[in-house]
C-alpha positions as semicolon CSV with decimal commas, in nm:
position;residue;x (nm);y (nm);z (nm)
1;X;34,520;15,801;9,703
2;X;34,825;15,679;9,894
3;X;35,107;15,489;9,745
4;X;35,175;15,178;9,950
5;X;35,526;15,037;9,952
6;X;35,547;14,681;10,088
7;X;35,889;14,534;10,154
8;X;35,952;14,180;10,288
9;X;36,282;14,088;10,443
10;X;36,451;13,839;10,671
11;X;36,589;13,963;11,006
12;X;36,848;13,675;11,006
13;X;37,044;13,860;10,730
14;X;37,138;14,135;10,977
15;X;37,063;14,423;10,746
16;X;36,721;14,517;10,882
17;X;36,510;14,782;10,728
18;X;36,454;15,087;10,946
19;X;36,139;15,280;10,884
20;X;36,044;15,441;11,212
21;X;35,690;15,521;11,098
22;X;35,626;15,214;10,881
23;X;35,358;14,958;10,945
24;X;35,552;14,666;11,087
25;X;35,429;14,307;11,031
26;X;35,603;14,036;11,228
27;X;35,539;13,695;11,069
28;X;35,776;13,497;11,283
29;X;35,495;13,321;11,471
30;X;35,361;13,168;11,148
31;X;35,444;12,817;11,029
32;X;35,778;12,810;10,841
33;X;35,837;12,543;10,577
34;X;36,206;12,485;10,665
35;X;36,108;12,417;11,026
36;X;35,846;12,158;10,941
37;X;35,978;11,803;10,856
38;X;35,645;11,724;10,688
39;X;35,693;11,985;10,417
40;X;36,069;12,076;10,445
41;X;36,168;11,870;10,137
42;X;35,891;11,995;9,912
43;X;35,849;12,358;10,008
44;X;36,180;12,490;10,146
45;X;36,339;12,555;9,810
46;X;36,031;12,746;9,694
47;X;35,935;13,095;9,804
48;X;35,623;13,259;9,943
49;X;35,524;13,352;9,593
50;X;35,454;12,987;9,515
51;X;35,087;12,891;9,578
52;X;35,175;12,587;9,788
53;X;35,398;12,789;10,021
54;X;35,147;13,072;10,044
55;X;34,869;12,822;10,133
56;X;35,089;12,663;10,394
57;X;35,183;12,997;10,556
58;X;34,824;13,139;10,530
59;X;34,692;12,820;10,687
60;X;34,866;12,905;11,013
61;X;34,616;12,998;11,286
62;X;34,642;13,375;11,322
63;X;34,770;13,446;10,973
64;X;34,450;13,607;10,854
65;X;34,422;13,814;11,176
66;X;34,778;13,944;11,113
67;X;34,678;14,047;10,762
68;X;34,352;14,209;10,883
69;X;34,541;14,407;11,144
70;X;34,790;14,537;10,894
71;X;34,509;14,626;10,647
72;X;34,329;14,821;10,917
73;X;34,641;15,024;10,999
74;X;34,714;15,091;10,630
75;X;34,352;15,202;10,566
76;X;34,364;15,430;10,874
77;X;34,681;15,598;10,747
78;X;34,535;15,631;10,398
79;X;34,223;15,790;10,533
80;X;34,442;16,030;10,731
81;X;34,593;16,144;10,406
82;X;34,940;15,998;10,422
83;X;35,069;16,013;10,067
84;X;35,317;15,721;10,109
85;X;35,273;15,429;10,349
86;X;35,560;15,188;10,409
87;X;35,465;14,832;10,515
88;X;35,758;14,624;10,640
89;X;35,692;14,251;10,666
90;X;35,957;14,038;10,822
91;X;36,048;13,681;10,920
92;X;36,378;13,518;10,985
93;X;36,493;13,424;10,633
94;X;36,283;13,648;10,414
95;X;36,188;13,379;10,163
96;X;35,862;13,213;10,281
97;X;35,642;13,372;10,551
98;X;35,720;13,745;10,496
99;X;35,684;13,697;10,115
100;X;35,353;13,515;10,138
101;X;35,205;13,775;10,378
102;X;35,344;14,074;10,177
103;X;35,193;13,930;9,853
104;X;34,854;13,870;10,020
105;X;34,857;14,219;10,164
106;X;34,935;14,358;9,819
107;X;34,645;14,171;9,664
108;X;34,402;14,289;9,927
109;X;34,516;14,652;9,895
110;X;34,499;14,646;9,517
111;X;34,142;14,525;9,532
112;X;34,073;14,847;9,735
113;X;34,225;15,044;9,435
114;X;34,544;15,143;9,615
115;X;34,866;15,193;9,425
116;X;35,086;14,919;9,565
117;X;35,451;14,828;9,500
118;X;35,609;14,515;9,649
119;X;35,976;14,434;9,694
120;X;36,119;14,118;9,842
121;X;36,463;14,201;9,979
122;X;36,587;13,854;10,063
123;X;36,377;13,625;9,846
124;X;36,677;13,510;9,640
125;X;36,915;13,457;9,929
126;X;37,008;13,098;10,039
127;X;36,815;12,936;10,317
128;X;36,948;13,033;10,663
129;X;37,012;12,760;10,922
130;X;36,685;12,693;11,107
131;X;36,638;12,858;11,443
132;X;36,364;12,605;11,529
133;X;36,470;12,267;11,391
134;X;36,202;12,000;11,433
């Protein structure tokens, strides 16, 4: 059984993770609470671990396909016998999208009886200035 290490981070912090053989999950196309005036005040100060933020991010068209694609790749690597599989999930700030997707991936993989560890590298950092102000 493979050990799966999932790390979320924000590329805007300029200390990117480098795992040349990791499963990379780019969540930047998903809805981001700080960029949406309709939810900015209520969701921006929360993180992707909060159910409301997770529901918002996972409600983005394409979010479940992104998760399914990552799951397929992790399963393929596990079947190939890789003992450790790194999954790197990123967005811009590392507090909302990447966290929500990393948590959902961890839940799905644990249901398949994988040993999963999750780390959120930038979850406690302050919000970054929006790159896409609405």
